[in-house]
Amino acid sequence: MASNKNLLMLPGDGVGPEVMHEVKRLIDWMARRRHVSFNISEDLVGGAAIDARGTPISKDTVAAAKAADAVLFGSVGGPQWDRLGFDMRPEISILTLRRELGLFANLRPAIVLEPLVSASTLKPDVVRGLDLMIVREATGGIYFGEPRGIETLPDGQQRGFNTESYTTHEIERVARVAFDLARKRQNRVCSVEKANVMESGLLWRQVVTALREREYPDVGLSHMYADNCAMQLVRNPRQFDVIVTGNLFGDLLSDLASMLTGSLGMLPSATLGAVDASGRRHALYEPIHGSAPDIAGKGLANPLAQILSFAMLLRFSFDMNEDATMIERACTNVLASGLRTADVMAAGCAKVGTQVMGEAVIREMEKLAT
Ligand code: IPM
Ligand code: MG
């Protein structure tokens, strides 16, 4: 059956291909049982692309990502590529995709599922029911700001430097994503910067405040310095609904928030571009976890974050909310049934590997579908 849903899969390195394999099996199941088909193509990124083509991401791959309706990304990197020059690192592939596709809004949910409440290092009473969304700006700030570099000073010392910069437009468009999401949730946005020490943070605060007064007077807005936010996330994470912040603070705070849930192996993410005149938007979905080289190839990785990233893809890129919800429920049910991969293993549960976990999700889908 020909499909109008063009999906590019970029499994990458380490556990990426293993967890992506479980998504492929889920897609096969959907074709059989839900009569949904995708036009899938696959390509190399990261270390795999470096080995095969001498570049972390080729121009053709970037073009294929631009042409696709959605990109499902695995993970990149590994010790064998750590010695390469800065421009040749596997991580360049994801940064290139964000920049070339204009993927400025990185959505990173931190949700504590009831079966995993004791997997968190925080007390169950602090994290139970947590449902937080971090909206991280992903194409600006200090990651991309100019000037940048390492220079040699007249006295022979070296100086490394980067630039944090944000324009009104960059701040407004990511804040809009946060306000729009909040309206579908608890209607509260907390904007995070360091307006006390950085001009870029001061402008951030002013622009977000003005935007809210102009376009989102119905949405609650608070402001927080990034260091305080890190502390508050650990002290009382449920005070937050949607957090919107810049690239670097979002990188740090989303790692912190992910650990509130007990396992990096559980969390998906979406990175979205602007909606164009035809209603289309570039979008990339990836698990928060990395390539986990220590367990790669052993069939131990938790495939749920990759599967849940696919659920986000269905929701945000194809408006397939019913299927997305079904996948999310299936994952929760599997955990509630006591199956666990090693990363979320708990007393009294059964330890399983990647494939058994993937199969269990499909079995739950089967039950939910009948
Ligand atoms: C992330 C990662 C990336 C980042 C790396 C791999 C470039 O840490 O997506 O959070 O820093 O943005
Ligand atoms: Mg990170």
mmCIF file of C-alpha atoms and ligand atoms in Angstrom:
data_model
loop_
_atom_site.group_PDB
_atom_site.id
_atom_site.type_symbol
_atom_site.label_atom_id
_atom_site.label_comp_id
_atom_site.label_asym_id
_atom_site.label_seq_id
_atom_site.Cartn_x
_atom_site.Cartn_y
_atom_site.Cartn_z
ATOM 1 C CA MET A 1 0.000 0.000 0.000
ATOM 2 C CA ALA A 2 1.479 3.342 -0.974
ATOM 3 C CA SER A 3 1.724 5.727 1.937
ATOM 4 C CA ASN A 4 1.815 9.487 2.144
ATOM 5 C CA LYS A 5 3.689 9.323 5.435
ATOM 6 C CA ASN A 6 7.373 9.656 4.660
ATOM 7 C CA LEU A 7 9.508 8.618 7.547
ATOM 8 C CA LEU A 8 13.307 8.738 7.663
ATOM 9 C CA MET A 9 14.940 6.457 10.222
ATOM 10 C CA LEU A 10 18.437 7.285 11.427
ATOM 11 C CA PRO A 11 19.355 4.584 13.957
ATOM 12 C CA GLY A 12 22.946 5.786 14.447
ATOM 13 C CA ASP A 13 25.382 4.058 16.787
ATOM 14 C CA GLY A 14 25.559 1.954 19.921
ATOM 15 C CA VAL A 15 22.151 0.787 21.105
ATOM 16 C CA GLY A 16 20.439 2.981 18.458
ATOM 17 C CA PRO A 17 19.960 0.215 15.864
ATOM 18 C CA GLU A 18 18.736 -2.273 18.496
ATOM 19 C CA VAL A 19 16.038 -0.038 19.920
ATOM 20 C CA MET A 20 15.067 1.180 16.439
ATOM 21 C CA HIS A 21 14.525 -2.435 15.460
ATOM 22 C CA GLU A 22 11.723 -2.669 18.044
ATOM 23 C CA VAL A 23 10.019 0.359 16.475
ATOM 24 C CA LYS A 24 10.201 -1.354 13.085
ATOM 25 C CA ARG A 25 8.429 -4.357 14.519
ATOM 26 C CA LEU A 26 5.771 -2.098 15.966
ATOM 27 C CA ILE A 27 5.334 -0.443 12.578
ATOM 28 C CA ASP A 28 4.913 -3.868 10.946
ATOM 29 C CA TRP A 29 2.258 -4.663 13.503
ATOM 30 C CA MET A 30 0.463 -1.370 12.777
ATOM 31 C CA ALA A 31 0.464 -2.133 9.068
ATOM 32 C CA ARG A 32 -1.149 -5.515 9.703
ATOM 33 C CA ARG A 33 -3.537 -4.620 12.472
ATOM 34 C CA ARG A 34 -4.303 -0.914 12.079
ATOM 35 C CA HIS A 35 -3.831 -0.615 8.320
ATOM 36 C CA VAL A 36 -1.470 2.306 8.697
ATOM 37 C CA SER A 37 1.560 2.291 6.514
ATOM 38 C CA PHE A 38 4.623 4.432 6.318
ATOM 39 C CA ASN A 39 7.032 5.067 3.537
ATOM 40 C CA ILE A 40 10.244 4.296 5.371
ATOM 41 C CA SER A 41 13.771 5.042 4.331
ATOM 42 C CA GLU A 42 16.853 4.573 6.438
ATOM 43 C CA ASP A 43 20.295 6.116 6.479
ATOM 44 C CA LEU A 44 23.560 6.273 8.400
ATOM 45 C CA VAL A 45 24.470 9.009 10.869
ATOM 46 C CA GLY A 46 27.095 9.551 13.530
ATOM 47 C CA GLY A 47 29.975 7.133 13.894
ATOM 48 C CA ALA A 48 28.385 4.714 11.441
ATOM 49 C CA ALA A 49 28.428 7.434 8.773
ATOM 50 C CA ILE A 50 31.972 8.461 9.695
ATOM 51 C CA ASP A 51 33.172 4.878 9.175
ATOM 52 C CA ALA A 52 31.303 4.396 5.897
ATOM 53 C CA ARG A 53 31.584 7.869 4.350
ATOM 54 C CA GLY A 54 34.070 9.876 6.355
ATOM 55 C CA THR A 55 31.475 12.373 7.615
ATOM 56 C CA PRO A 56 29.043 12.293 10.577
ATOM 57 C CA ILE A 57 26.208 13.256 8.257
ATOM 58 C CA SER A 58 26.274 13.524 4.478
ATOM 59 C CA LYS A 59 24.575 16.228 2.421
ATOM 60 C CA ASP A 60 22.291 13.560 0.948
ATOM 61 C CA THR A 61 21.144 12.547 4.403
ATOM 62 C CA VAL A 62 20.368 16.163 5.286
ATOM 63 C CA ALA A 63 18.404 16.461 2.020
ATOM 64 C CA ALA A 64 16.498 13.257 2.797
ATOM 65 C CA ALA A 65 15.663 14.605 6.264
ATOM 66 C CA LYS A 66 14.358 17.818 4.712
ATOM 67 C CA ALA A 67 12.202 15.862 2.288
ATOM 68 C CA ALA A 68 10.763 13.526 4.941
ATOM 69 C CA ASP A 69 7.612 14.299 6.930
ATOM 70 C CA ALA A 70 9.362 13.182 10.095
ATOM 71 C CA VAL A 71 12.754 11.897 11.186
ATOM 72 C CA LEU A 72 13.121 9.194 13.818
ATOM 73 C CA PHE A 73 16.628 9.411 15.236
ATOM 74 C CA GLY A 74 18.355 6.805 17.415
ATOM 75 C CA SER A 75 21.545 7.854 19.144
ATOM 76 C CA VAL A 76 25.100 8.643 18.095
ATOM 77 C CA GLY A 77 28.607 8.433 19.465
ATOM 78 C CA GLY A 78 31.020 5.999 21.050
ATOM 79 C CA PRO A 79 34.572 5.837 22.389
ATOM 80 C CA GLN A 80 36.039 4.776 19.034
ATOM 81 C CA TRP A 81 35.173 8.214 17.574
ATOM 82 C CA ASP A 82 36.231 10.308 20.571
ATOM 83 C CA ARG A 83 39.703 10.992 19.173
ATOM 84 C CA LEU A 84 38.383 12.647 16.028
ATOM 85 C CA GLY A 85 38.595 16.400 15.470
ATOM 86 C CA PHE A 86 35.774 18.606 16.748
ATOM 87 C CA ASP A 87 34.023 18.872 13.350
ATOM 88 C CA MET A 88 34.127 15.122 12.876
ATOM 89 C CA ARG A 89 32.439 14.104 16.101
ATOM 90 C CA PRO A 90 29.315 11.924 15.734
ATOM 91 C CA GLU A 91 27.345 14.552 17.733
ATOM 92 C CA ILE A 92 27.782 16.967 14.819
ATOM 93 C CA SER A 93 25.097 14.969 12.994
ATOM 94 C CA ILE A 94 22.311 15.907 15.400
ATOM 95 C CA LEU A 95 23.477 19.528 15.639
ATOM 96 C CA THR A 96 23.561 19.723 11.834
ATOM 97 C CA LEU A 97 20.040 18.351 11.565
ATOM 98 C CA ARG A 98 18.734 20.828 14.143
ATOM 99 C CA ARG A 99 20.369 23.720 12.314
ATOM 100 C CA GLU A 100 19.638 22.694 8.706
ATOM 101 C CA LEU A 101 16.009 21.799 9.382
ATOM 102 C CA GLY A 102 15.454 24.782 11.661
ATOM 103 C CA LEU A 103 14.378 22.533 14.535
ATOM 104 C CA PHE A 104 14.254 25.231 17.178
ATOM 105 C CA ALA A 105 11.825 23.775 19.724
ATOM 106 C CA ASN A 106 13.057 20.739 21.609
ATOM 107 C CA LEU A 107 10.264 19.177 23.676
ATOM 108 C CA ARG A 108 11.497 17.017 26.530
ATOM 109 C CA PRO A 109 8.805 15.544 28.724
ATOM 110 C CA ALA A 110 9.619 14.138 32.158
ATOM 111 C CA ILE A 111 6.773 11.895 33.187
ATOM 112 C CA VAL A 112 6.790 9.550 36.158
ATOM 113 C CA LEU A 113 4.775 6.473 35.356
ATOM 114 C CA GLU A 114 3.180 4.925 38.433
ATOM 115 C CA PRO A 115 4.879 1.503 37.977
ATOM 116 C CA LEU A 116 8.268 3.258 38.006
ATOM 117 C CA VAL A 117 7.713 5.607 40.892
ATOM 118 C CA SER A 118 10.317 3.843 43.019
ATOM 119 C CA ALA A 119 12.897 3.827 40.214
ATOM 120 C CA SER A 120 13.563 7.497 40.894
ATOM 121 C CA THR A 121 16.411 8.389 43.229
ATOM 122 C CA LEU A 122 14.010 10.884 44.814
ATOM 123 C CA LYS A 123 11.370 9.911 47.344
ATOM 124 C CA PRO A 124 8.146 8.566 45.811
ATOM 125 C CA ASP A 125 6.137 11.341 47.495
ATOM 126 C CA VAL A 126 8.183 13.979 45.685
ATOM 127 C CA VAL A 127 7.921 12.548 42.165
ATOM 128 C CA ARG A 128 4.644 10.592 42.083
ATOM 129 C CA GLY A 129 2.459 11.834 39.231
ATOM 130 C CA LEU A 130 5.116 14.179 37.841
ATOM 131 C CA ASP A 131 4.266 15.400 34.346
ATOM 132 C CA LEU A 132 6.593 18.138 33.278
ATOM 133 C CA MET A 133 7.491 19.438 29.824
ATOM 134 C CA ILE A 134 10.741 21.211 29.126
ATOM 135 C CA VAL A 135 10.777 23.276 25.957
ATOM 136 C CA ARG A 136 14.406 23.865 25.117
ATOM 137 C CA GLU A 137 15.479 26.274 22.378
ATOM 138 C CA ALA A 138 17.658 24.170 20.067
ATOM 139 C CA THR A 139 19.090 26.199 17.186
ATOM 140 C CA GLY A 140 20.467 29.260 18.937
ATOM 141 C CA GLY A 141 22.233 30.371 22.076
ATOM 142 C CA ILE A 142 25.786 29.481 22.931
ATOM 143 C CA TYR A 143 25.714 26.264 20.855
ATOM 144 C CA PHE A 144 25.643 28.227 17.624
ATOM 145 C CA GLY A 145 26.536 31.820 18.570
ATOM 146 C CA GLU A 146 29.386 33.659 16.830
ATOM 147 C CA PRO A 147 32.164 34.470 17.409
ATOM 148 C CA ARG A 148 33.451 31.144 18.622
ATOM 149 C CA GLY A 149 36.786 29.435 18.547
ATOM 150 C CA ILE A 150 40.123 28.809 20.172
ATOM 151 C CA GLU A 151 42.722 31.499 19.578
ATOM 152 C CA THR A 152 46.340 31.979 20.587
ATOM 153 C CA LEU A 153 47.049 35.142 22.516
ATOM 154 C CA PRO A 154 50.189 37.294 22.082
ATOM 155 C CA ASP A 155 51.636 35.847 25.295
ATOM 156 C CA GLY A 156 51.302 32.311 23.894
ATOM 157 C CA GLN A 157 48.297 31.312 26.007
ATOM 158 C CA GLN A 158 45.234 29.983 24.314
ATOM 159 C CA ARG A 159 41.695 31.301 24.760
ATOM 160 C CA GLY A 160 38.528 29.328 24.068
ATOM 161 C CA PHE A 161 35.340 31.355 23.571
ATOM 162 C CA ASN A 162 31.684 31.008 22.633
ATOM 163 C CA THR A 163 28.856 33.496 22.387
ATOM 164 C CA GLU A 164 25.439 33.330 23.979
ATOM 165 C CA SER A 165 23.003 35.331 21.859
ATOM 166 C CA TYR A 166 19.256 35.403 21.329
ATOM 167 C CA THR A 167 17.158 37.613 19.067
ATOM 168 C CA THR A 168 13.581 38.709 19.703
ATOM 169 C CA HIS A 169 12.387 36.389 16.952
ATOM 170 C CA GLU A 170 14.236 33.363 18.331
ATOM 171 C CA ILE A 171 12.818 33.940 21.805
ATOM 172 C CA GLU A 172 9.265 34.584 20.614
ATOM 173 C CA ARG A 173 8.947 31.520 18.426
ATOM 174 C CA VAL A 174 10.096 29.081 21.097
ATOM 175 C CA ALA A 175 8.013 30.830 23.777
ATOM 176 C CA ARG A 176 4.937 30.474 21.538
ATOM 177 C CA VAL A 177 5.500 26.720 21.390
ATOM 178 C CA ALA A 178 5.631 26.668 25.198
ATOM 179 C CA PHE A 179 2.495 28.809 25.643
ATOM 180 C CA ASP A 180 0.565 26.734 23.072
ATOM 181 C CA LEU A 181 1.532 23.507 24.839
ATOM 182 C CA ALA A 182 0.641 24.933 28.252
ATOM 183 C CA ARG A 183 -2.875 25.693 27.042
ATOM 184 C CA LYS A 184 -3.378 21.974 26.444
ATOM 185 C CA ARG A 185 -1.946 21.120 29.868
ATOM 186 C CA GLN A 186 -2.090 22.990 33.184
ATOM 187 C CA ASN A 187 -1.751 26.377 31.505
ATOM 188 C CA ARG A 188 1.418 27.416 33.326
ATOM 189 C CA VAL A 189 4.778 28.394 31.851
ATOM 190 C CA CYS A 190 7.961 29.005 33.806
ATOM 191 C CA SER A 191 10.580 30.867 31.769
ATOM 192 C CA VAL A 192 14.165 30.175 32.810
ATOM 193 C CA GLU A 193 17.320 32.255 32.209
ATOM 194 C CA LYS A 194 20.034 34.146 34.082
ATOM 195 C CA ALA A 195 18.662 37.668 33.691
ATOM 196 C CA ASN A 196 20.633 38.618 36.799
ATOM 197 C CA VAL A 197 23.992 38.225 35.047
ATOM 198 C CA MET A 198 23.396 37.917 31.276
ATOM 199 C CA GLU A 199 21.984 40.471 28.839
ATOM 200 C CA SER A 200 20.702 37.635 26.642
ATOM 201 C CA GLY A 201 18.761 36.447 29.689
ATOM 202 C CA LEU A 202 17.414 39.913 30.408
ATOM 203 C CA LEU A 203 16.132 40.223 26.835
ATOM 204 C CA TRP A 204 14.688 36.700 27.072
ATOM 205 C CA ARG A 205 12.669 37.708 30.140
ATOM 206 C CA GLN A 206 11.423 40.943 28.566
ATOM 207 C CA VAL A 207 10.396 39.289 25.305
ATOM 208 C CA VAL A 208 8.584 36.381 26.978
ATOM 209 C CA THR A 209 6.743 38.795 29.293
ATOM 210 C CA ALA A 210 5.664 41.030 26.408
ATOM 211 C CA LEU A 211 4.560 38.080 24.277
ATOM 212 C CA ARG A 212 2.432 36.741 27.069
ATOM 213 C CA GLU A 213 0.741 40.128 27.609
ATOM 214 C CA ARG A 214 0.094 40.456 23.880
ATOM 215 C CA GLU A 215 -0.949 36.940 22.857
ATOM 216 C CA TYR A 216 -1.336 34.677 25.894
ATOM 217 C CA PRO A 217 -2.914 36.680 28.740
ATOM 218 C CA ASP A 218 -4.814 33.540 29.805
ATOM 219 C CA VAL A 219 -1.619 31.528 30.449
ATOM 220 C CA GLY A 220 0.167 31.753 33.802
ATOM 221 C CA LEU A 221 3.778 32.922 33.520
ATOM 222 C CA SER A 222 6.546 32.882 36.096
ATOM 223 C CA HIS A 223 10.292 33.490 35.751
ATOM 224 C CA MET A 224 13.155 31.702 37.405
ATOM 225 C CA TYR A 225 16.932 31.900 37.318
ATOM 226 C CA ALA A 226 18.435 28.720 35.901
ATOM 227 C CA ASP A 227 20.409 27.822 39.033
ATOM 228 C CA ASN A 228 17.320 28.174 41.213
ATOM 229 C CA CYS A 229 15.364 26.111 38.685
ATOM 230 C CA ALA A 230 17.877 23.259 39.031
ATOM 231 C CA MET A 231 17.382 23.379 42.790
ATOM 232 C CA GLN A 232 13.583 23.620 42.554
ATOM 233 C CA LEU A 233 13.448 20.660 40.154
ATOM 234 C CA VAL A 234 14.978 18.459 42.814
ATOM 235 C CA ARG A 235 13.162 20.069 45.764
ATOM 236 C CA ASN A 236 9.636 20.081 44.367
ATOM 237 C CA PRO A 237 9.428 19.143 40.662
ATOM 238 C CA ARG A 238 5.631 19.064 40.574
ATOM 239 C CA GLN A 239 5.462 22.850 40.917
ATOM 240 C CA PHE A 240 6.240 23.005 37.183
ATOM 241 C CA ASP A 241 4.010 22.459 34.172
ATOM 242 C CA VAL A 242 5.929 23.790 31.136
ATOM 243 C CA ILE A 243 9.465 25.173 31.419
ATOM 244 C CA VAL A 244 10.826 27.210 28.521
ATOM 245 C CA THR A 245 14.521 27.958 28.346
ATOM 246 C CA GLY A 246 17.553 28.444 26.099
ATOM 247 C CA ASN A 247 19.765 25.824 24.527
ATOM 248 C CA LEU A 248 22.451 25.326 27.166
ATOM 249 C CA PHE A 249 20.261 25.643 30.265
ATOM 250 C CA GLY A 250 17.741 23.350 28.571
ATOM 251 C CA ASP A 251 20.444 20.760 27.928
ATOM 252 C CA LEU A 252 21.378 20.694 31.628
ATOM 253 C CA LEU A 253 17.906 20.982 33.114
ATOM 254 C CA SER A 254 16.422 18.306 30.848
ATOM 255 C CA ASP A 255 19.085 15.794 31.901
ATOM 256 C CA LEU A 256 18.324 16.648 35.494
ATOM 257 C CA ALA A 257 14.563 16.360 34.952
ATOM 258 C CA SER A 258 14.922 13.046 33.149
ATOM 259 C CA MET A 259 16.573 11.510 36.171
ATOM 260 C CA LEU A 260 13.611 12.517 38.353
ATOM 261 C CA THR A 261 11.737 9.832 36.454
ATOM 262 C CA GLY A 262 14.242 7.125 37.340
ATOM 263 C CA SER A 263 15.474 6.201 33.924
ATOM 264 C CA LEU A 264 16.943 7.973 30.956
ATOM 265 C CA GLY A 265 15.960 4.858 29.032
ATOM 266 C CA MET A 266 12.299 5.812 29.301
ATOM 267 C CA LEU A 267 12.151 9.320 27.908
ATOM 268 C CA PRO A 268 11.355 10.418 24.367
ATOM 269 C CA SER A 269 11.772 13.853 22.833
ATOM 270 C CA ALA A 270 10.608 15.848 19.852
ATOM 271 C CA THR A 271 12.343 18.711 18.084
ATOM 272 C CA LEU A 272 10.083 20.825 15.918
ATOM 273 C CA GLY A 273 10.589 23.493 13.278
ATOM 274 C CA ALA A 274 8.278 26.292 12.207
ATOM 275 C CA VAL A 275 4.974 25.527 10.510
ATOM 276 C CA ASP A 276 5.172 26.622 6.869
ATOM 277 C CA ALA A 277 2.417 28.040 4.630
ATOM 278 C CA SER A 278 1.246 24.544 3.688
ATOM 279 C CA GLY A 279 0.920 23.548 7.345
ATOM 280 C CA ARG A 280 4.012 21.350 7.173
ATOM 281 C CA ARG A 281 6.769 21.429 9.749
ATOM 282 C CA HIS A 282 10.109 19.670 9.957
ATOM 283 C CA ALA A 283 10.324 17.419 12.977
ATOM 284 C CA LEU A 284 12.791 15.016 14.523
ATOM 285 C CA TYR A 285 12.104 12.554 17.313
ATOM 286 C CA GLU A 286 14.728 10.854 19.450
ATOM 287 C CA PRO A 287 15.131 9.202 22.811
ATOM 288 C CA ILE A 288 16.912 11.294 25.439
ATOM 289 C CA HIS A 289 19.358 8.516 26.214
ATOM 290 C CA GLY A 290 22.627 8.294 24.368
ATOM 291 C CA SER A 291 24.211 5.435 22.464
ATOM 292 C CA ALA A 292 25.212 3.577 25.688
ATOM 293 C CA PRO A 293 28.322 1.945 24.153
ATOM 294 C CA ASP A 294 28.858 -0.160 27.287
ATOM 295 C CA ILE A 295 25.746 -2.243 26.610
ATOM 296 C CA ALA A 296 25.552 -1.902 22.810
ATOM 297 C CA GLY A 297 25.026 -5.089 20.846
ATOM 298 C CA LYS A 298 24.094 -7.092 23.939
ATOM 299 C CA GLY A 299 20.341 -6.896 23.598
ATOM 300 C CA LEU A 300 20.002 -5.230 27.004
ATOM 301 C CA ALA A 301 18.908 -1.703 26.108
ATOM 302 C CA ASN A 302 15.492 -0.397 27.064
ATOM 303 C CA PRO A 303 13.580 0.186 23.800
ATOM 304 C CA LEU A 304 10.757 2.169 25.443
ATOM 305 C CA ALA A 305 12.221 5.649 24.904
ATOM 306 C CA GLN A 306 12.610 4.933 21.184
ATOM 307 C CA ILE A 307 9.102 3.493 21.028
ATOM 308 C CA LEU A 308 7.698 6.477 22.951
ATOM 309 C CA SER A 309 9.574 8.813 20.585
ATOM 310 C CA PHE A 310 7.706 7.119 17.761
ATOM 311 C CA ALA A 311 4.461 7.761 19.676
ATOM 312 C CA MET A 312 5.361 11.466 19.877
ATOM 313 C CA LEU A 313 6.033 11.370 16.131
ATOM 314 C CA LEU A 314 2.564 9.993 15.470
ATOM 315 C CA ARG A 315 1.030 12.689 17.667
ATOM 316 C CA PHE A 316 2.936 15.748 16.502
ATOM 317 C CA SER A 317 3.702 14.958 12.849
ATOM 318 C CA PHE A 318 0.705 12.872 11.781
ATOM 319 C CA ASP A 319 -2.047 13.863 14.222
ATOM 320 C CA MET A 320 -2.491 10.176 15.059
ATOM 321 C CA ASN A 321 -3.423 10.786 18.670
ATOM 322 C CA GLU A 322 -5.309 7.557 19.153
ATOM 323 C CA ASP A 323 -2.396 5.404 18.030
ATOM 324 C CA ALA A 324 0.036 7.491 20.077
ATOM 325 C CA THR A 325 -2.041 7.093 23.227
ATOM 326 C CA MET A 326 -2.344 3.387 22.592
ATOM 327 C CA ILE A 327 1.431 2.982 22.393
ATOM 328 C CA GLU A 328 1.915 5.014 25.566
ATOM 329 C CA ARG A 329 -0.653 2.870 27.374
ATOM 330 C CA ALA A 330 0.919 -0.318 26.103
ATOM 331 C CA CYS A 331 4.308 0.767 27.501
ATOM 332 C CA THR A 332 2.800 1.597 30.912
ATOM 333 C CA ASN A 333 0.918 -1.701 30.988
ATOM 334 C CA VAL A 334 4.051 -3.695 30.206
ATOM 335 C CA LEU A 335 5.852 -2.018 33.094
ATOM 336 C CA ALA A 336 2.860 -2.550 35.379
ATOM 337 C CA SER A 337 2.965 -6.248 34.486
ATOM 338 C CA GLY A 338 6.415 -6.393 36.082
ATOM 339 C CA LEU A 339 8.693 -6.655 33.047
ATOM 340 C CA ARG A 340 11.804 -4.516 33.298
ATOM 341 C CA THR A 341 14.978 -3.956 31.362
ATOM 342 C CA ALA A 342 18.107 -3.714 33.520
ATOM 343 C CA ASP A 343 18.061 0.106 33.731
ATOM 344 C CA VAL A 344 14.709 0.138 35.580
ATOM 345 C CA MET A 345 14.965 -3.238 37.267
ATOM 346 C CA ALA A 346 13.287 -3.448 40.688
ATOM 347 C CA ALA A 347 12.822 -6.153 43.315
ATOM 348 C CA GLY A 348 10.084 -8.621 42.420
ATOM 349 C CA CYS A 349 10.172 -7.771 38.692
ATOM 350 C CA ALA A 350 11.306 -9.941 35.801
ATOM 351 C CA LYS A 351 14.438 -8.772 34.013
ATOM 352 C CA VAL A 352 14.161 -8.895 30.223
ATOM 353 C CA GLY A 353 16.149 -7.706 27.235
ATOM 354 C CA THR A 354 15.396 -5.381 24.343
ATOM 355 C CA GLN A 355 13.535 -7.861 22.162
ATOM 356 C CA VAL A 356 11.330 -9.348 24.858
ATOM 357 C CA MET A 357 10.392 -5.829 25.922
ATOM 358 C CA GLY A 358 9.540 -4.896 22.323
ATOM 359 C CA GLU A 359 7.443 -8.040 21.912
ATOM 360 C CA ALA A 360 5.629 -7.339 25.182
ATOM 361 C CA VAL A 361 4.645 -3.887 23.929
ATOM 362 C CA ILE A 362 3.212 -5.428 20.769
ATOM 363 C CA ARG A 363 1.287 -7.997 22.814
ATOM 364 C CA GLU A 364 -0.229 -5.164 24.848
ATOM 365 C CA MET A 365 -1.103 -3.312 21.626
ATOM 366 C CA GLU A 366 -2.848 -6.460 20.492
ATOM 367 C CA LYS A 367 -4.932 -6.479 23.693
ATOM 368 C CA LEU A 368 -5.732 -2.769 23.450
ATOM 369 C CA ALA A 369 -6.747 -3.133 19.808
ATOM 370 C CA THR A 370 -9.351 -5.818 20.454
HETATM 371 C C1 IPM B 1 21.246 16.464 23.863
HETATM 372 C C2 IPM B 1 22.690 16.098 23.724
HETATM 373 C C3 IPM B 1 23.264 16.942 22.596
HETATM 374 C C4 IPM B 1 23.213 18.373 23.038
HETATM 375 C C5 IPM B 1 24.683 16.547 22.149
HETATM 376 C C6 IPM B 1 24.755 15.086 21.764
HETATM 377 C C7 IPM B 1 25.178 17.421 21.043
HETATM 378 O O1 IPM B 1 23.345 16.262 24.926
HETATM 379 O O2 IPM B 1 20.495 16.314 22.888
HETATM 380 O O3 IPM B 1 20.860 16.884 24.947
HETATM 381 O O4 IPM B 1 24.081 18.852 23.780
HETATM 382 O O5 IPM B 1 22.266 19.053 22.641
HETATM 383 MG MG MG B 2 22.092 16.742 26.544
#
